[in-house]
Coordinates of C-alpha atoms and ligand atoms in Angstrom, one line a residue:
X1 CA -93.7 119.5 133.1
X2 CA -94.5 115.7 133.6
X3 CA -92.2 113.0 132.1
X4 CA -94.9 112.1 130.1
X5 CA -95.2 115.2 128.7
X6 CA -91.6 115.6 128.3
X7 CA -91.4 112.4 126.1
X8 CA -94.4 113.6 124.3
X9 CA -92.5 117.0 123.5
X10 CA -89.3 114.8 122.4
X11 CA -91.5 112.4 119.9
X12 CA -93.3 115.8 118.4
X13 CA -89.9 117.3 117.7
X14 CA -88.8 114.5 116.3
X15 CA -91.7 113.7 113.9
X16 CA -92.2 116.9 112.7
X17 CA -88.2 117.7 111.8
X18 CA -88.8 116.5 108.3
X19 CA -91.1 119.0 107.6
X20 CA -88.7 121.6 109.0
X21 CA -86.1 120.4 106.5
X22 CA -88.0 120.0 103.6
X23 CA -89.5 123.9 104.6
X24 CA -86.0 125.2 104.7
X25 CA -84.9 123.3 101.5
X26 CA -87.6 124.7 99.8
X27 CA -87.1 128.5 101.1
X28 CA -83.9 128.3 101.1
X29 CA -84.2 126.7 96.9
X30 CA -87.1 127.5 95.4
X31 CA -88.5 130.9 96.7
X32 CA -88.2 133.7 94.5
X33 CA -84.7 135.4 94.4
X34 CA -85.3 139.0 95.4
X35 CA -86.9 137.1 98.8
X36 CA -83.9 134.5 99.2
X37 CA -81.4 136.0 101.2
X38 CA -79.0 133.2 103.2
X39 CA -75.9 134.8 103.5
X40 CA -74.4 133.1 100.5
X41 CA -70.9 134.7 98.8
X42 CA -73.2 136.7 96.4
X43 CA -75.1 138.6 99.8
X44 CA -71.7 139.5 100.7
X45 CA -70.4 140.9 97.7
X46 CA -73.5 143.1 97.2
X47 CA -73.7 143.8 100.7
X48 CA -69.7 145.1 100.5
X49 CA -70.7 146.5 97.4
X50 CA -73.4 148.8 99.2
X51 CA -71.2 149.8 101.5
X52 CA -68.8 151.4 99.3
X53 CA -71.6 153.1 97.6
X54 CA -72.8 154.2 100.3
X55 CA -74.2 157.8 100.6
X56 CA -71.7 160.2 103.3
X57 CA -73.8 161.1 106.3
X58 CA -73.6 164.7 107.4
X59 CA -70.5 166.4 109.6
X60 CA -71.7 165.6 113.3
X61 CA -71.5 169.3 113.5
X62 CA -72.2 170.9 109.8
X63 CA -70.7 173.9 108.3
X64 CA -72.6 177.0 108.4
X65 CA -74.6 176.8 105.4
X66 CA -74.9 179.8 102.3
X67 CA -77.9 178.3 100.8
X68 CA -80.8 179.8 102.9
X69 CA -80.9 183.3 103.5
X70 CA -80.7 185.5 106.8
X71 CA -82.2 188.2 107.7
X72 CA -80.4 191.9 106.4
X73 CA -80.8 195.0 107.1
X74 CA -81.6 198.2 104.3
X75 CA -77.6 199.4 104.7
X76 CA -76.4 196.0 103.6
X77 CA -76.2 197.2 100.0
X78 CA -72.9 198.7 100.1
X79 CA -71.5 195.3 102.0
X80 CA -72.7 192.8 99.3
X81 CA -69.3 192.1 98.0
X82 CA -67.9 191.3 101.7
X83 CA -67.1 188.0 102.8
X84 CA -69.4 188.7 105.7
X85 CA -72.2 188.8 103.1
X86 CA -71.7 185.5 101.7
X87 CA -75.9 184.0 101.8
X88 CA -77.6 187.4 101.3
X89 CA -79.3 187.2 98.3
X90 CA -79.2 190.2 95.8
X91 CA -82.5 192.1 94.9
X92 CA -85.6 190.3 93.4
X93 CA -87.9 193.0 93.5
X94 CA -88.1 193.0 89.7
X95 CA -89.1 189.2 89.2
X96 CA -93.1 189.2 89.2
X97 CA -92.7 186.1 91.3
X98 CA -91.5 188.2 94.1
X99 CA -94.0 190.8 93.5
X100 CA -97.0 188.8 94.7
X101 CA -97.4 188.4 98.4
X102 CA -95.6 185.7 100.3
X103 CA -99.0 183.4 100.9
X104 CA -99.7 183.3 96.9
X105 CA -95.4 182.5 96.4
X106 CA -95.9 179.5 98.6
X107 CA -98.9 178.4 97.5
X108 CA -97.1 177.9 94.2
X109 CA -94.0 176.3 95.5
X110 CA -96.2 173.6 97.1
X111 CA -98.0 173.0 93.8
X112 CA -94.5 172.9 92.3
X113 CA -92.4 170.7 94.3
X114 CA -94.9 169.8 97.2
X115 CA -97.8 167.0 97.7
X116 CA -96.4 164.2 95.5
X117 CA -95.2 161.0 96.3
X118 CA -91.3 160.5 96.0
X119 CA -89.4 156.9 95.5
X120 CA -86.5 157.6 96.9
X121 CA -83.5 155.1 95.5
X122 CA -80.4 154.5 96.3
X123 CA -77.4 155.8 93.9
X124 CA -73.5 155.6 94.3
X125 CA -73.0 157.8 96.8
X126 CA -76.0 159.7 97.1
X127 CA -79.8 159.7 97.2
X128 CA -81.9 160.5 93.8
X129 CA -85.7 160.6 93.9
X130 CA -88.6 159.8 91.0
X131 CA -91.6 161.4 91.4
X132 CA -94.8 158.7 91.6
X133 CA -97.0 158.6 88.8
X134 CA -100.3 158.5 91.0
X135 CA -101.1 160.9 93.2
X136 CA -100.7 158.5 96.3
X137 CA -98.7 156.3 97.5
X138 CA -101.7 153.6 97.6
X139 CA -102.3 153.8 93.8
X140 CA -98.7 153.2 93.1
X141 CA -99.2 150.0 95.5
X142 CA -97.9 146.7 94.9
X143 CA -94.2 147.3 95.0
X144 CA -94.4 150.7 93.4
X145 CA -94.5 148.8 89.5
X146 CA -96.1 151.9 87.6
X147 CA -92.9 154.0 88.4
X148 CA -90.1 151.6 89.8
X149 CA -87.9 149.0 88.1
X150 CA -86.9 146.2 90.9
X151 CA -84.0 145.6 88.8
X152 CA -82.9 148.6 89.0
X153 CA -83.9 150.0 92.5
X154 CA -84.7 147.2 95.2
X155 CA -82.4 146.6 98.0
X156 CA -81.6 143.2 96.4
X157 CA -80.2 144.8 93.0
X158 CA -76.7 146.3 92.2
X159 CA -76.6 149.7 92.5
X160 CA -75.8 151.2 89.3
X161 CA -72.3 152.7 88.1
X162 CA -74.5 154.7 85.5
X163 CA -77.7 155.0 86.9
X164 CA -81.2 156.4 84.8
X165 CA -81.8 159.8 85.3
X166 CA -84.2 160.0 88.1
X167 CA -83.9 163.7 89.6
X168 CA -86.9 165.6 87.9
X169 CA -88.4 168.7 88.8
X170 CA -87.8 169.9 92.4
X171 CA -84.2 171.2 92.0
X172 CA -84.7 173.4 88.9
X173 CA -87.0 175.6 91.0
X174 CA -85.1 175.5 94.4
X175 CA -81.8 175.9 92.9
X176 CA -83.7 179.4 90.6
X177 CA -82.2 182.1 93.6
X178 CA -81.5 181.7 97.2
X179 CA -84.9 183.6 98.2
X180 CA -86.9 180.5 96.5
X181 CA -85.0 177.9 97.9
X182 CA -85.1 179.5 101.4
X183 CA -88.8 180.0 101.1
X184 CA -90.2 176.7 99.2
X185 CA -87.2 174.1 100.4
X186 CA -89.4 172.8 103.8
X187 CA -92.4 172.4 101.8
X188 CA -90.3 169.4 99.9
X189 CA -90.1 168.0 102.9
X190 CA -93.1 168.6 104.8
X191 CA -95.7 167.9 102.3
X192 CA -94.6 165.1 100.0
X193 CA -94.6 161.7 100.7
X194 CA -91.7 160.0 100.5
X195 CA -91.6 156.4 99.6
X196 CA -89.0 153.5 100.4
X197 CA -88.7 150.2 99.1
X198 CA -85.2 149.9 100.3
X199 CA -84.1 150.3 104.3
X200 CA -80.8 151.6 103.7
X201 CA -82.5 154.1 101.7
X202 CA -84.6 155.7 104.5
X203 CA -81.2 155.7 107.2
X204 CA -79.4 157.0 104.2
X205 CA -82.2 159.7 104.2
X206 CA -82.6 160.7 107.3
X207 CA -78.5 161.0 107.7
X208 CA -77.6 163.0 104.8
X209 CA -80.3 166.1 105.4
X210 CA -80.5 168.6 107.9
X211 CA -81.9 167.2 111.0
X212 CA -84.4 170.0 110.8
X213 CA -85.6 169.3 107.6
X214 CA -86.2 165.4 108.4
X215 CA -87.4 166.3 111.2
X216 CA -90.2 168.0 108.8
X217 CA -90.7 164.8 106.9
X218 CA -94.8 163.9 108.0
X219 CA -95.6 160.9 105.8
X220 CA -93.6 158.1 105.1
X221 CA -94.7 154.9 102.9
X222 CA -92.5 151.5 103.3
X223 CA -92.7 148.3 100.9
X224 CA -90.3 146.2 102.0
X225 CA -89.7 142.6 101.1
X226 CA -89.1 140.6 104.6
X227 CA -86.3 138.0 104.0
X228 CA -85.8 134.6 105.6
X229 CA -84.9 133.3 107.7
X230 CA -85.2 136.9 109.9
X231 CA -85.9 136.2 113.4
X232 CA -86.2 132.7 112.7
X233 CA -83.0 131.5 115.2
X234 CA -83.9 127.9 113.9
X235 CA -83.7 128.4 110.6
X236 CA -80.2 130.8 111.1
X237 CA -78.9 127.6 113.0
X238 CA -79.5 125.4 110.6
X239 CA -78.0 127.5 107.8
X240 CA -74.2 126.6 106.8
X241 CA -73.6 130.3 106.2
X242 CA -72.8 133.2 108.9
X243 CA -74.3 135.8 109.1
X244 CA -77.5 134.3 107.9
X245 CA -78.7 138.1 106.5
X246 CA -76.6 140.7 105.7
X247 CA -77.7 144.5 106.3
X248 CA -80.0 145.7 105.0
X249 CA -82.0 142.4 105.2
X250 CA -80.8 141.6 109.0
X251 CA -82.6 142.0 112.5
X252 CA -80.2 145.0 113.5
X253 CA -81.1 147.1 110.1
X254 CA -85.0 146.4 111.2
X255 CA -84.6 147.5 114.2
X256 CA -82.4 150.4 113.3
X257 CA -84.8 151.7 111.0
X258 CA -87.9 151.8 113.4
X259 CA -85.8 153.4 115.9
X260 CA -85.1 156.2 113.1
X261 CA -89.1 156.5 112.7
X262 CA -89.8 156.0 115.6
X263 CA -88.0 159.1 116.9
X264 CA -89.5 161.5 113.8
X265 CA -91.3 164.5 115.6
X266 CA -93.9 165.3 112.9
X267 CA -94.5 162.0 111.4
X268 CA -98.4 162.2 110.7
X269 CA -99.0 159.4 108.0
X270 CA -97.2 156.6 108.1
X271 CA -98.4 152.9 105.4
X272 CA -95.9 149.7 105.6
X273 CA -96.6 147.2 103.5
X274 CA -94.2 143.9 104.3
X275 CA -93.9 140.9 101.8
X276 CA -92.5 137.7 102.5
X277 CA -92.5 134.6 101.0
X278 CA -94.6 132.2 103.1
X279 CA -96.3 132.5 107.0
X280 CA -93.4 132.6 109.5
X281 CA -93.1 128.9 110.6
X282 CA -93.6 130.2 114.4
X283 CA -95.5 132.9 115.3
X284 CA -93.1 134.2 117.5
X285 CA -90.7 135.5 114.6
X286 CA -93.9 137.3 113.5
X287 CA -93.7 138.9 116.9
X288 CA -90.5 140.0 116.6
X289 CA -90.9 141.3 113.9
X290 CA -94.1 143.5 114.6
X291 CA -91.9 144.5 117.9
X292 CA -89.8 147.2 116.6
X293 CA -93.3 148.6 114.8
X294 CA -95.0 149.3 118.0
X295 CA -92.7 151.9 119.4
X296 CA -93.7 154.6 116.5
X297 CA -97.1 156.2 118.3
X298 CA -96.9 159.7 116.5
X299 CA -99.2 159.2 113.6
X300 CA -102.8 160.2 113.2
X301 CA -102.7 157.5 110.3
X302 CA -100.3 154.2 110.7
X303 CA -101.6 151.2 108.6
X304 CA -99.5 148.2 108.0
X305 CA -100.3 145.4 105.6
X306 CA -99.0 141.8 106.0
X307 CA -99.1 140.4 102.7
X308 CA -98.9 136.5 104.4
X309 CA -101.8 135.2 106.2
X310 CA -102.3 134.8 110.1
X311 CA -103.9 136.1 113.5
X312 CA -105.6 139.2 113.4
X313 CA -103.5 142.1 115.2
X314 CA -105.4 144.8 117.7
X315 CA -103.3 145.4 120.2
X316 CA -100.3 147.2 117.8
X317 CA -100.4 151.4 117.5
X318 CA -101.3 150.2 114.0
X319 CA -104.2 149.1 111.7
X320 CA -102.9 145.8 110.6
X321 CA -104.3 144.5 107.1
X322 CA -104.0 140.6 106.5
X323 CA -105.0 139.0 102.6
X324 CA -108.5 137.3 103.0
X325 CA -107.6 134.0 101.9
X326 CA -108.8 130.8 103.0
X327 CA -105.1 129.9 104.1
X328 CA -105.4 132.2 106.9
X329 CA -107.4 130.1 108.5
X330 CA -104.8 127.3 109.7
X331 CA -102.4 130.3 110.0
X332 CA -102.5 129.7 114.0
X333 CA -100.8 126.8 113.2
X334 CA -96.9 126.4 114.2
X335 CA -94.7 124.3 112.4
X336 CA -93.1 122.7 115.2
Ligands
ZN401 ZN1 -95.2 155.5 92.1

């Protein structure tokens, strides 16, 4: 680079600082709350909050479980009150359910618990779920507001001491007799779509089940709210307060989390939709962002909507969506 060049560099930086200021005084001030998120006191307290909450992941190695059956033989009758035995189910010959052929039983268990869309929320110290009020998760799109309170659910509110009841109607029928859970339990997980607005959420999730049955899990939907200053290594600098972000609003959580999806076996159907509050002042933080997102190459189906104007995106593994607004057309511009 020439010295002329150089200079020219120098006088650029300097002229446009005041607009970097004034940007970060007004993202920092006057964005909306639920995006703001600059590692003040009150991100630490909910953050330490959180992780007292928090959910207990499985055993590395879990017990053998009683809940789904195994296989018996006809002389096992006169065993049933052994120890051994614990797990066998008793006769349900009797119950019409079981009378019909297995094909018909589990084509009712999937119309009973299967094909919906599940929220999944974050309570103290374990998961609950609410089944969406639309049959997909695109209906229920923006932020999930025909079935999901913010206040109540997003990653940037408490989580509740006395939460609303939110379990409906899939453990009634799973917990009826250990022959229906053992049948009908994988078509929970295989055939609804479950729904996150909240990162810790979908770890949570994928930590607290059997790895078999997330390894089931085909269709995921994300709406997450991006908060600043992620990736944004200027901004961070600038900030008084360290860490900037706390989990799950950081880079590491991000990451973390695409790493998770990323190494999902079955994953056929996967929609993001990220939210932020302005265009990233550089397009590289955009970058970085959409980094961790180009490792998942599984599914058939992998859209992802950028609610914030800017380039359009062909190279990802994903359909990228931008708004069609006329601000997208000086989105190429960086800031500095
Ligand atoms: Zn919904």
């Amino acid at each position: 680079m020439t010295r002329r060049a150089t200079l020219s560099t120098i006088a650029l930086g300097i002229a446009c600082s005041p607009i970097l200021c004034c940007w970060i005084t007004f993202a920092s001030c006057c964005c909306p709350r639920r995006l703001r998120s600059h590692g003040g006191s009150e991100d630490k307290r909910r953050f330490e909050k959180r992780q007292a909450m928090a959910p207990r992941p499985l055993p590395v190695r879990p017990p053998e479980r009683a809940v789904t059956i195994r296989n018996r033989s006809e002389n096992d009758a006169s065993e049933l009150e052994s120890k051994e035995l614990r797990g066998m189910v008793l006769d349900q010959s009797a119950s019409k359910l079981m009378q019909l052929p297995l094909e018909l039983r589990q084509l009712i268990y999937r119309a009973a618990i299967g094909d919906s869309v599940m929220h999944m929320v974050l309570k103290k110290h374990k998961l609950g779920y609410i089944r969406c009020k639309d049959p997909t998760a695109t209906d229920c799109s923006l932020e999930y507001s025909r079935c999901f309170s913010r206040n109540t659910w997003s990653a940037f509110a408490e989580i509740p001491d006395e939460p609303p009841p939110t379990d409906g109607d899939v453990l009634p029928l799973l917990l009826t007799c250990r022959q229906i859970y053992s049948e009908a339990v994988d078509f929970v997980y295989s055939t609804n779509t479950f729904a996150f607005a909240d990162l810790d959420c979908l770890r949570y999730f994928s930590s607290t089940i059997l790895p078999h049955r997330w390894s089931l899990v085909q269709k995921l939907d994300i709406e997450w709210c991006v908060s600043w200053p992620i990736y944004d290594s200027l901004a961070q600098t600038v900030l008084i307060s360290r860490p900037a972000l706390y989990p799950p609003h950081d880079e590491a959580t991000w990451e973390g989390t695409w790493r998770i999806i990323s190494e999902m076996k079955n994953l056929r159907s996967l929609r993001v939709t990220l939210m932020y509050f302005d265009v990233f002042r550089d397009s590289s933080c955009e970058e970085r962002l959409l980094a961790p997102l180009r490792q998942v190459t599984l599914p058939n189906k992998f859209d992802v909507h950028l609610r914030w104007p800017g380039k359009e995106i062909t190279d990802g593994p994903f359909r990228a969506f931008r708004p069609a607004t006329r601000e997208a057309d000086n989105s190429s511009e960086e800031w500095v």
